[in-house]
């Protein structure tokens, strides 16, 4: 009894009081510890049971396996599952259900689906299996598989009970097939319970029909059922997401009037909803109340008294950390980290993973790595957080190295893991590694991989300079959704192939797929590359008039960029003044870059002033303004901007280039001459400069950073060092692939064009701004980037 109630201490006492310990008693005690998340203790008891001469039965094994799976340690759960079979205990359907259910509870939907397919090879799914796997279909938006499972239920005469029915309604609802969901609701063969009604209410909420949701609420009561706390939590979450916080607060009072006590899920729904709507202060106020109420220090707050304190759980902490991560509030994040440590919440795998994410997104990789190392039962979600953190901090080579460690462990990379690895391949132009990943994907998703991976593959091939393979992935992806079309258009845009972008858009118009806002961002960017001002204006106005897509700030930014490139800076300011949106930093930085291009100091100072208010810590804005002053010969103003940066403690990020050879990445940081081959590199550059001078090569002016002379033949930028190392470390017929974290200067661009012709080599450089393909003394960017 105590084990079932989750009271570990009482369960231990009851176990100790028994004269004999049979397999039932041992299993109950193991289950109590597993339910409490005390997996090490549960496993130790399982071993002790066998040492005492009691042989575990299939229920004992299921209890332990289920405990590890529910707590997110899928690797250990699968290991125990295999061990069970080796010990001669045949897993039943319930055994498989335990693992599937545990995976779903931890949002490991890919893993759940894989285990379900494996189960179907030897066992016949029962109603529990179907009710357990359908949420995975919802999580993966796998509507086709969900429909197949529904057909399986109908074909095999499985009773459409409230459990399967509720899962089907939820699956169809999350996949936005609302009519199917309503049909299922009407087809349930037994008396509907509150859970089924709650799913119908949630269906209408997802559909945006709050009137119908409240109608279902009333019909449920007419059916003799009282709404439960889940019912109210659904409404609270929706009103909070919509920013209607007063209505959400009133629902708490309504709950109390119904004799229900708001629980931690109610508060989590409120906090997450307010956060999603951008009401960050209100969300943090709610969290502060929970913190204080748990310590007995809170006063009555808005709609709650302090008679029943609601302490934050791991889910609460995860939601608050997400908020702080988005706002880059690392100091408050550390406070929440301390609270989690104090209250024993860091053992929650999702809290720890979100802490890794927080520190990674705020640039504190030391803390991110420390949190990761202290996690005892690392799962794929934890690894994903660390991989994404290194990628975010421009260390994609570390991400790829860690991905190799994931493969060597007992964990199975999921869709997110592979996406992060593919993005890292694109960042580092690691084509060889990317091809290996493509083979891995084909093997793991033998029945066809999802469109999200197809998009990631196209992005990888595009950034690695292989537009042909990107197009091949595009052609082979069936069916194509708008994300796939956008991904291919993005590849063309990266390679400065604007006409191909426009041609592809014309093909899209002939299909049955509607363009989305991202499509028009890509289309307008293509017009900018080609200098098509009139065409861009036509697309911009057709967005809303023809396709019903309201222009966002990003679309206005594209138009400002196009006008700025054409030198229409005053006109671009007029557009900014007339648009119905408040300009952001991205828009003003677009104006500032255009001012740099046309040496327009007057408009540039206006844009810089706005940027310094919006982004006081962004060094690039200061650098662009400094260069505008330098372009116009105002050296004192240039130095004044530099001094202002120093006073605020702002420093320019160090330049870094990466040479990619096979699956190996060679980094080159500015000022770092410790590379083992540095002498050979400098010798190669010296030979090149001699050939440049002999051939009459005329160096381009270096961009002015200060009022001093810079030797144009010096090897002072990292891409030159990387090119030289590529010349001495790769085969003559092999392209040299380089990526860097700064836009190429004119002199580096010009000298690499010379090298490509002089050495008869293809050199590919991705500078975060444009993809450059140097061949025979020319560049694919057409000297415009």
PDB file of C-alpha atoms in Angstrom, residues 524-781:
ATOM      1  CA  UNK A 524      12.893  39.375 -51.316  1.00  0.00           C
ATOM      2  CA  UNK A 525      16.493  38.502 -50.433  1.00  0.00           C
ATOM      3  CA  UNK A 526      16.930  37.059 -53.944  1.00  0.00           C
ATOM      4  CA  UNK A 527      15.637  40.318 -55.397  1.00  0.00           C
ATOM      5  CA  UNK A 528      18.212  42.157 -53.300  1.00  0.00           C
ATOM      6  CA  UNK A 529      21.032  39.999 -54.691  1.00  0.00           C
ATOM      7  CA  UNK A 530      19.880  40.641 -58.251  1.00  0.00           C
ATOM      8  CA  UNK A 531      19.072  44.317 -57.672  1.00  0.00           C
ATOM      9  CA  UNK A 532      15.417  43.841 -58.637  1.00  0.00           C
ATOM     10  CA  UNK A 533      13.783  46.741 -56.802  1.00  0.00           C
ATOM     11  CA  UNK A 534      10.505  46.825 -58.770  1.00  0.00           C
ATOM     12  CA  UNK A 535      10.053  43.049 -58.616  1.00  0.00           C
ATOM     13  CA  UNK A 536      10.698  43.133 -54.868  1.00  0.00           C
ATOM     14  CA  UNK A 537       8.033  45.796 -54.385  1.00  0.00           C
ATOM     15  CA  UNK A 538       5.584  43.668 -56.392  1.00  0.00           C
ATOM     16  CA  UNK A 539       6.271  40.569 -54.269  1.00  0.00           C
ATOM     17  CA  UNK A 540       6.040  42.639 -51.077  1.00  0.00           C
ATOM     18  CA  UNK A 541       2.567  43.965 -51.863  1.00  0.00           C
ATOM     19  CA  UNK A 542       1.325  40.650 -53.340  1.00  0.00           C
ATOM     20  CA  UNK A 543       2.134  38.914 -50.056  1.00  0.00           C
ATOM     21  CA  UNK A 544      -0.934  40.346 -48.406  1.00  0.00           C
ATOM     22  CA  UNK A 545      -3.095  41.106 -51.442  1.00  0.00           C
ATOM     23  CA  UNK A 546      -2.729  37.664 -53.098  1.00  0.00           C
ATOM     24  CA  UNK A 547      -1.614  35.265 -50.357  1.00  0.00           C
ATOM     25  CA  UNK A 548      -3.089  36.901 -47.269  1.00  0.00           C
ATOM     26  CA  UNK A 549       0.299  37.028 -45.516  1.00  0.00           C
ATOM     27  CA  UNK A 550       0.707  40.163 -43.420  1.00  0.00           C
ATOM     28  CA  UNK A 551       4.248  41.587 -43.737  1.00  0.00           C
ATOM     29  CA  UNK A 552       6.325  41.173 -40.583  1.00  0.00           C
ATOM     30  CA  UNK A 553       9.282  43.197 -39.415  1.00  0.00           C
ATOM     31  CA  UNK A 554      11.585  40.821 -41.283  1.00  0.00           C
ATOM     32  CA  UNK A 555       9.827  41.571 -44.573  1.00  0.00           C
ATOM     33  CA  UNK A 556      10.133  45.321 -43.971  1.00  0.00           C
ATOM     34  CA  UNK A 557      13.809  44.761 -43.143  1.00  0.00           C
ATOM     35  CA  UNK A 558      14.273  43.019 -46.506  1.00  0.00           C
ATOM     36  CA  UNK A 559      12.690  45.954 -48.318  1.00  0.00           C
ATOM     37  CA  UNK A 560      14.868  48.422 -46.408  1.00  0.00           C
ATOM     38  CA  UNK A 561      17.895  46.320 -47.353  1.00  0.00           C
ATOM     39  CA  UNK A 562      16.941  46.366 -51.054  1.00  0.00           C
ATOM     40  CA  UNK A 563      16.350  50.116 -51.010  1.00  0.00           C
ATOM     41  CA  UNK A 564      19.550  50.718 -49.057  1.00  0.00           C
ATOM     42  CA  UNK A 565      21.591  48.683 -51.524  1.00  0.00           C
ATOM     43  CA  UNK A 566      20.168  50.859 -54.299  1.00  0.00           C
ATOM     44  CA  UNK A 567      21.284  53.965 -52.413  1.00  0.00           C
ATOM     45  CA  UNK A 568      17.709  54.990 -51.524  1.00  0.00           C
ATOM     46  CA  UNK A 569      18.566  55.635 -47.877  1.00  0.00           C
ATOM     47  CA  UNK A 570      16.210  58.581 -47.364  1.00  0.00           C
ATOM     48  CA  UNK A 571      13.367  56.581 -48.947  1.00  0.00           C
ATOM     49  CA  UNK A 572      14.138  53.648 -46.665  1.00  0.00           C
ATOM     50  CA  UNK A 573      13.772  55.953 -43.634  1.00  0.00           C
ATOM     51  CA  UNK A 574      10.380  57.042 -44.968  1.00  0.00           C
ATOM     52  CA  UNK A 575       9.285  53.381 -45.219  1.00  0.00           C
ATOM     53  CA  UNK A 576      10.423  52.800 -41.633  1.00  0.00           C
ATOM     54  CA  UNK A 577       8.391  55.796 -40.428  1.00  0.00           C
ATOM     55  CA  UNK A 578       5.249  54.620 -42.260  1.00  0.00           C
ATOM     56  CA  UNK A 579       5.335  50.918 -41.324  1.00  0.00           C
ATOM     57  CA  UNK A 580       2.881  49.821 -38.580  1.00  0.00           C
ATOM     58  CA  UNK A 581       5.619  48.093 -36.574  1.00  0.00           C
ATOM     59  CA  UNK A 582       8.296  49.322 -34.215  1.00  0.00           C
ATOM     60  CA  UNK A 583      11.757  48.985 -35.825  1.00  0.00           C
ATOM     61  CA  UNK A 584      14.112  46.544 -34.111  1.00  0.00           C
ATOM     62  CA  UNK A 585      17.893  46.248 -33.984  1.00  0.00           C
ATOM     63  CA  UNK A 586      18.035  44.028 -37.061  1.00  0.00           C
ATOM     64  CA  UNK A 587      16.291  46.668 -39.181  1.00  0.00           C
ATOM     65  CA  UNK A 588      18.502  49.511 -37.974  1.00  0.00           C
ATOM     66  CA  UNK A 589      21.667  47.443 -38.482  1.00  0.00           C
ATOM     67  CA  UNK A 590      20.500  46.889 -42.078  1.00  0.00           C
ATOM     68  CA  UNK A 591      20.278  50.652 -42.513  1.00  0.00           C
ATOM     69  CA  UNK A 592      23.702  51.089 -40.912  1.00  0.00           C
ATOM     70  CA  UNK A 593      25.317  48.582 -43.292  1.00  0.00           C
ATOM     71  CA  UNK A 594      23.779  50.382 -46.268  1.00  0.00           C
ATOM     72  CA  UNK A 595      25.233  53.650 -44.935  1.00  0.00           C
ATOM     73  CA  UNK A 596      28.642  51.964 -44.771  1.00  0.00           C
ATOM     74  CA  UNK A 597      28.242  50.834 -48.394  1.00  0.00           C
ATOM     75  CA  UNK A 598      27.368  54.357 -49.597  1.00  0.00           C
ATOM     76  CA  UNK A 599      29.455  56.307 -47.011  1.00  0.00           C
ATOM     77  CA  UNK A 600      26.317  58.123 -45.819  1.00  0.00           C
ATOM     78  CA  UNK A 601      27.368  59.567 -42.477  1.00  0.00           C
ATOM     79  CA  UNK A 602      24.162  61.511 -41.722  1.00  0.00           C
ATOM     80  CA  UNK A 603      21.769  58.556 -41.909  1.00  0.00           C
ATOM     81  CA  UNK A 604      24.427  56.245 -40.451  1.00  0.00           C
ATOM     82  CA  UNK A 605      24.672  58.287 -37.242  1.00  0.00           C
ATOM     83  CA  UNK A 606      20.847  58.141 -36.868  1.00  0.00           C
ATOM     84  CA  UNK A 607      20.829  54.360 -37.310  1.00  0.00           C
ATOM     85  CA  UNK A 608      23.779  53.909 -34.932  1.00  0.00           C
ATOM     86  CA  UNK A 609      22.092  56.040 -32.255  1.00  0.00           C
ATOM     87  CA  UNK A 610      18.984  53.833 -32.413  1.00  0.00           C
ATOM     88  CA  UNK A 611      21.140  50.707 -32.270  1.00  0.00           C
ATOM     89  CA  UNK A 612      23.137  51.876 -29.252  1.00  0.00           C
ATOM     90  CA  UNK A 613      19.832  52.206 -27.357  1.00  0.00           C
ATOM     91  CA  UNK A 614      18.527  48.812 -28.497  1.00  0.00           C
ATOM     92  CA  UNK A 615      21.791  46.861 -28.333  1.00  0.00           C
ATOM     93  CA  UNK A 616      24.276  48.715 -26.109  1.00  0.00           C
ATOM     94  CA  UNK A 617      26.541  45.657 -25.890  1.00  0.00           C
ATOM     95  CA  UNK A 618      26.711  44.732 -29.598  1.00  0.00           C
ATOM     96  CA  UNK A 619      30.276  45.468 -30.740  1.00  0.00           C
ATOM     97  CA  UNK A 620      29.498  45.097 -34.463  1.00  0.00           C
ATOM     98  CA  UNK A 621      27.360  48.271 -34.455  1.00  0.00           C
ATOM     99  CA  UNK A 622      30.238  50.302 -33.044  1.00  0.00           C
ATOM    100  CA  UNK A 623      32.618  48.761 -35.571  1.00  0.00           C
ATOM    101  CA  UNK A 624      30.428  49.652 -38.575  1.00  0.00           C
ATOM    102  CA  UNK A 625      30.005  53.253 -37.386  1.00  0.00           C
ATOM    103  CA  UNK A 626      33.754  53.442 -36.760  1.00  0.00           C
ATOM    104  CA  UNK A 627      34.398  52.270 -40.323  1.00  0.00           C
ATOM    105  CA  UNK A 628      31.940  54.826 -41.749  1.00  0.00           C
ATOM    106  CA  UNK A 629      33.905  57.558 -39.995  1.00  0.00           C
ATOM    107  CA  UNK A 630      37.139  56.026 -41.320  1.00  0.00           C
ATOM    108  CA  UNK A 631      35.751  55.890 -44.871  1.00  0.00           C
ATOM    109  CA  UNK A 632      35.084  59.624 -44.721  1.00  0.00           C
ATOM    110  CA  UNK A 633      38.496  60.358 -43.181  1.00  0.00           C
ATOM    111  CA  UNK A 634      37.145  61.380 -39.750  1.00  0.00           C
ATOM    112  CA  UNK A 635      39.857  59.601 -37.785  1.00  0.00           C
ATOM    113  CA  UNK A 636      39.194  61.425 -34.513  1.00  0.00           C
ATOM    114  CA  UNK A 637      35.583  60.240 -34.589  1.00  0.00           C
ATOM    115  CA  UNK A 638      36.807  56.729 -35.427  1.00  0.00           C
ATOM    116  CA  UNK A 639      39.024  56.722 -32.363  1.00  0.00           C
ATOM    117  CA  UNK A 640      36.221  58.200 -30.221  1.00  0.00           C
ATOM    118  CA  UNK A 641      33.962  55.258 -31.108  1.00  0.00           C
ATOM    119  CA  UNK A 642      36.788  52.814 -30.267  1.00  0.00           C
ATOM    120  CA  UNK A 643      37.364  54.603 -26.935  1.00  0.00           C
ATOM    121  CA  UNK A 644      33.627  54.385 -26.149  1.00  0.00           C
ATOM    122  CA  UNK A 645      33.776  50.645 -26.757  1.00  0.00           C
ATOM    123  CA  UNK A 646      36.748  50.253 -24.427  1.00  0.00           C
ATOM    124  CA  UNK A 647      35.029  52.312 -21.696  1.00  0.00           C
ATOM    125  CA  UNK A 648      32.035  49.945 -21.824  1.00  0.00           C
ATOM    126  CA  UNK A 649      34.257  46.887 -21.774  1.00  0.00           C
ATOM    127  CA  UNK A 650      33.317  45.872 -25.318  1.00  0.00           C
ATOM    128  CA  UNK A 651      35.863  44.047 -27.423  1.00  0.00           C
ATOM    129  CA  UNK A 652      35.810  42.676 -30.939  1.00  0.00           C
ATOM    130  CA  UNK A 653      35.480  38.920 -31.166  1.00  0.00           C
ATOM    131  CA  UNK A 654      38.656  37.269 -32.378  1.00  0.00           C
ATOM    132  CA  UNK A 655      38.674  36.209 -35.984  1.00  0.00           C
ATOM    133  CA  UNK A 656      38.747  32.467 -36.511  1.00  0.00           C
ATOM    134  CA  UNK A 657      38.828  30.284 -39.614  1.00  0.00           C
ATOM    135  CA  UNK A 658      38.434  26.532 -39.900  1.00  0.00           C
ATOM    136  CA  UNK A 659      39.956  24.288 -42.572  1.00  0.00           C
ATOM    137  CA  UNK A 660      37.955  21.107 -43.147  1.00  0.00           C
ATOM    138  CA  UNK A 661      39.755  18.050 -44.394  1.00  0.00           C
ATOM    139  CA  UNK A 662      37.661  14.876 -44.420  1.00  0.00           C
ATOM    140  CA  UNK A 663      36.183  14.595 -40.937  1.00  0.00           C
ATOM    141  CA  UNK A 664      39.027  16.607 -39.375  1.00  0.00           C
ATOM    142  CA  UNK A 665      38.700  20.308 -38.542  1.00  0.00           C
ATOM    143  CA  UNK A 666      41.761  22.576 -38.184  1.00  0.00           C
ATOM    144  CA  UNK A 667      41.026  25.867 -36.350  1.00  0.00           C
ATOM    145  CA  UNK A 668      43.101  29.030 -36.894  1.00  0.00           C
ATOM    146  CA  UNK A 669      42.570  31.928 -34.477  1.00  0.00           C
ATOM    147  CA  UNK A 670      43.831  35.459 -35.059  1.00  0.00           C
ATOM    148  CA  UNK A 671      47.187  36.006 -33.389  1.00  0.00           C
ATOM    149  CA  UNK A 672      47.688  32.312 -32.665  1.00  0.00           C
ATOM    150  CA  UNK A 673      50.912  31.077 -34.282  1.00  0.00           C
ATOM    151  CA  UNK A 674      51.125  27.810 -32.342  1.00  0.00           C
ATOM    152  CA  UNK A 675      49.931  25.536 -35.150  1.00  0.00           C
ATOM    153  CA  UNK A 676      52.483  22.703 -35.660  1.00  0.00           C
ATOM    154  CA  UNK A 677      52.834  23.598 -39.340  1.00  0.00           C
ATOM    155  CA  UNK A 678      53.043  27.384 -38.887  1.00  0.00           C
ATOM    156  CA  UNK A 679      56.562  27.616 -40.406  1.00  0.00           C
ATOM    157  CA  UNK A 680      55.447  25.773 -43.551  1.00  0.00           C
ATOM    158  CA  UNK A 681      52.306  27.922 -43.699  1.00  0.00           C
ATOM    159  CA  UNK A 682      54.234  31.199 -43.555  1.00  0.00           C
ATOM    160  CA  UNK A 683      56.759  29.894 -46.072  1.00  0.00           C
ATOM    161  CA  UNK A 684      53.905  29.030 -48.460  1.00  0.00           C
ATOM    162  CA  UNK A 685      52.451  32.509 -48.071  1.00  0.00           C
ATOM    163  CA  UNK A 686      55.849  34.087 -48.735  1.00  0.00           C
ATOM    164  CA  UNK A 687      56.127  32.134 -51.991  1.00  0.00           C
ATOM    165  CA  UNK A 688      52.625  33.259 -52.962  1.00  0.00           C
ATOM    166  CA  UNK A 689      53.382  36.936 -52.315  1.00  0.00           C
ATOM    167  CA  UNK A 690      56.471  36.678 -54.523  1.00  0.00           C
ATOM    168  CA  UNK A 691      54.342  35.227 -57.334  1.00  0.00           C
ATOM    169  CA  UNK A 692      51.740  37.969 -56.775  1.00  0.00           C
ATOM    170  CA  UNK A 693      54.347  40.706 -57.141  1.00  0.00           C
ATOM    171  CA  UNK A 694      55.936  39.024 -60.158  1.00  0.00           C
ATOM    172  CA  UNK A 695      52.583  38.697 -61.922  1.00  0.00           C
ATOM    173  CA  UNK A 696      51.727  42.350 -61.322  1.00  0.00           C
ATOM    174  CA  UNK A 697      48.925  41.520 -58.891  1.00  0.00           C
ATOM    175  CA  UNK A 698      47.570  44.724 -57.402  1.00  0.00           C
ATOM    176  CA  UNK A 699      46.372  44.307 -53.809  1.00  0.00           C
ATOM    177  CA  UNK A 700      42.948  45.705 -52.934  1.00  0.00           C
ATOM    178  CA  UNK A 701      42.784  48.376 -50.267  1.00  0.00           C
ATOM    179  CA  UNK A 702      42.287  46.859 -46.836  1.00  0.00           C
ATOM    180  CA  UNK A 703      39.251  48.167 -45.020  1.00  0.00           C
ATOM    181  CA  UNK A 704      40.244  51.035 -42.717  1.00  0.00           C
ATOM    182  CA  UNK A 705      40.327  50.069 -39.065  1.00  0.00           C
ATOM    183  CA  UNK A 706      42.725  52.816 -37.990  1.00  0.00           C
ATOM    184  CA  UNK A 707      44.788  55.604 -39.492  1.00  0.00           C
ATOM    185  CA  UNK A 708      47.882  53.461 -40.082  1.00  0.00           C
ATOM    186  CA  UNK A 709      49.398  51.730 -43.060  1.00  0.00           C
ATOM    187  CA  UNK A 710      48.729  47.986 -43.365  1.00  0.00           C
ATOM    188  CA  UNK A 711      50.938  45.789 -45.520  1.00  0.00           C
ATOM    189  CA  UNK A 712      48.500  44.335 -48.120  1.00  0.00           C
ATOM    190  CA  UNK A 713      50.858  41.419 -48.672  1.00  0.00           C
ATOM    191  CA  UNK A 714      50.863  40.424 -44.998  1.00  0.00           C
ATOM    192  CA  UNK A 715      49.250  37.186 -43.859  1.00  0.00           C
ATOM    193  CA  UNK A 716      47.233  38.903 -41.128  1.00  0.00           C
ATOM    194  CA  UNK A 717      43.785  37.362 -41.678  1.00  0.00           C
ATOM    195  CA  UNK A 718      43.023  33.785 -40.654  1.00  0.00           C
ATOM    196  CA  UNK A 719      41.474  32.672 -43.962  1.00  0.00           C
ATOM    197  CA  UNK A 720      44.824  33.260 -45.681  1.00  0.00           C
ATOM    198  CA  UNK A 721      46.547  31.051 -43.110  1.00  0.00           C
ATOM    199  CA  UNK A 722      43.865  28.386 -43.589  1.00  0.00           C
ATOM    200  CA  UNK A 723      44.238  28.531 -47.396  1.00  0.00           C
ATOM    201  CA  UNK A 724      48.014  28.101 -47.108  1.00  0.00           C
ATOM    202  CA  UNK A 725      47.609  25.100 -44.835  1.00  0.00           C
ATOM    203  CA  UNK A 726      45.062  23.669 -47.267  1.00  0.00           C
ATOM    204  CA  UNK A 727      47.599  23.982 -50.090  1.00  0.00           C
ATOM    205  CA  UNK A 728      50.198  21.935 -48.198  1.00  0.00           C
ATOM    206  CA  UNK A 729      47.879  19.399 -46.519  1.00  0.00           C
ATOM    207  CA  UNK A 730      45.355  18.402 -49.213  1.00  0.00           C
ATOM    208  CA  UNK A 731      45.597  16.709 -52.583  1.00  0.00           C
ATOM    209  CA  UNK A 732      45.916  18.945 -55.647  1.00  0.00           C
ATOM    210  CA  UNK A 733      42.567  17.774 -57.064  1.00  0.00           C
ATOM    211  CA  UNK A 734      40.714  18.229 -53.778  1.00  0.00           C
ATOM    212  CA  UNK A 735      38.731  21.433 -53.027  1.00  0.00           C
ATOM    213  CA  UNK A 736      39.974  23.466 -50.062  1.00  0.00           C
ATOM    214  CA  UNK A 737      37.024  24.077 -47.707  1.00  0.00           C
ATOM    215  CA  UNK A 738      37.163  26.920 -45.193  1.00  0.00           C
ATOM    216  CA  UNK A 739      34.638  28.612 -42.927  1.00  0.00           C
ATOM    217  CA  UNK A 740      35.149  31.717 -40.818  1.00  0.00           C
ATOM    218  CA  UNK A 741      33.267  33.821 -38.296  1.00  0.00           C
ATOM    219  CA  UNK A 742      33.767  37.218 -39.978  1.00  0.00           C
ATOM    220  CA  UNK A 743      32.897  38.648 -43.361  1.00  0.00           C
ATOM    221  CA  UNK A 744      35.854  38.450 -45.753  1.00  0.00           C
ATOM    222  CA  UNK A 745      37.676  41.696 -46.412  1.00  0.00           C
ATOM    223  CA  UNK A 746      38.258  42.828 -49.998  1.00  0.00           C
ATOM    224  CA  UNK A 747      41.989  42.074 -49.929  1.00  0.00           C
ATOM    225  CA  UNK A 748      41.548  38.481 -48.701  1.00  0.00           C
ATOM    226  CA  UNK A 749      38.828  37.949 -51.307  1.00  0.00           C
ATOM    227  CA  UNK A 750      41.049  39.340 -54.061  1.00  0.00           C
ATOM    228  CA  UNK A 751      44.145  37.386 -53.033  1.00  0.00           C
ATOM    229  CA  UNK A 752      42.250  34.073 -52.784  1.00  0.00           C
ATOM    230  CA  UNK A 753      40.937  34.639 -56.316  1.00  0.00           C
ATOM    231  CA  UNK A 754      44.565  34.976 -57.416  1.00  0.00           C
ATOM    232  CA  UNK A 755      45.575  31.801 -55.545  1.00  0.00           C
ATOM    233  CA  UNK A 756      42.733  29.788 -57.115  1.00  0.00           C
ATOM    234  CA  UNK A 757      44.018  30.663 -60.589  1.00  0.00           C
ATOM    235  CA  UNK A 758      47.727  30.451 -59.784  1.00  0.00           C
ATOM    236  CA  UNK A 759      47.488  27.039 -58.075  1.00  0.00           C
ATOM    237  CA  UNK A 760      44.587  25.754 -60.211  1.00  0.00           C
ATOM    238  CA  UNK A 761      42.614  24.932 -57.055  1.00  0.00           C
ATOM    239  CA  UNK A 762      38.969  25.182 -56.064  1.00  0.00           C
ATOM    240  CA  UNK A 763      38.684  27.087 -52.785  1.00  0.00           C
ATOM    241  CA  UNK A 764      35.380  27.267 -50.929  1.00  0.00           C
ATOM    242  CA  UNK A 765      34.918  29.840 -48.153  1.00  0.00           C
ATOM    243  CA  UNK A 766      31.803  30.380 -46.052  1.00  0.00           C
ATOM    244  CA  UNK A 767      32.099  33.632 -44.096  1.00  0.00           C
ATOM    245  CA  UNK A 768      28.683  33.661 -42.407  1.00  0.00           C
ATOM    246  CA  UNK A 769      27.586  36.306 -44.890  1.00  0.00           C
ATOM    247  CA  UNK A 770      28.024  34.612 -48.269  1.00  0.00           C
ATOM    248  CA  UNK A 771      29.233  31.362 -49.731  1.00  0.00           C
ATOM    249  CA  UNK A 772      32.307  31.948 -51.921  1.00  0.00           C
ATOM    250  CA  UNK A 773      33.364  29.412 -54.536  1.00  0.00           C
ATOM    251  CA  UNK A 774      36.738  30.464 -55.980  1.00  0.00           C
ATOM    252  CA  UNK A 775      37.808  28.885 -59.241  1.00  0.00           C
ATOM    253  CA  UNK A 776      40.095  30.037 -62.086  1.00  0.00           C
ATOM    254  CA  UNK A 777      40.494  33.493 -60.574  1.00  0.00           C
ATOM    255  CA  UNK A 778      36.783  34.195 -60.155  1.00  0.00           C
ATOM    256  CA  UNK A 779      34.302  33.912 -57.285  1.00  0.00           C
ATOM    257  CA  UNK A 780      30.706  32.725 -57.379  1.00  0.00           C
ATOM    258  CA  UNK A 781      29.597  35.824 -55.456  1.00  0.00           C
TER     259      UNK A 781
END
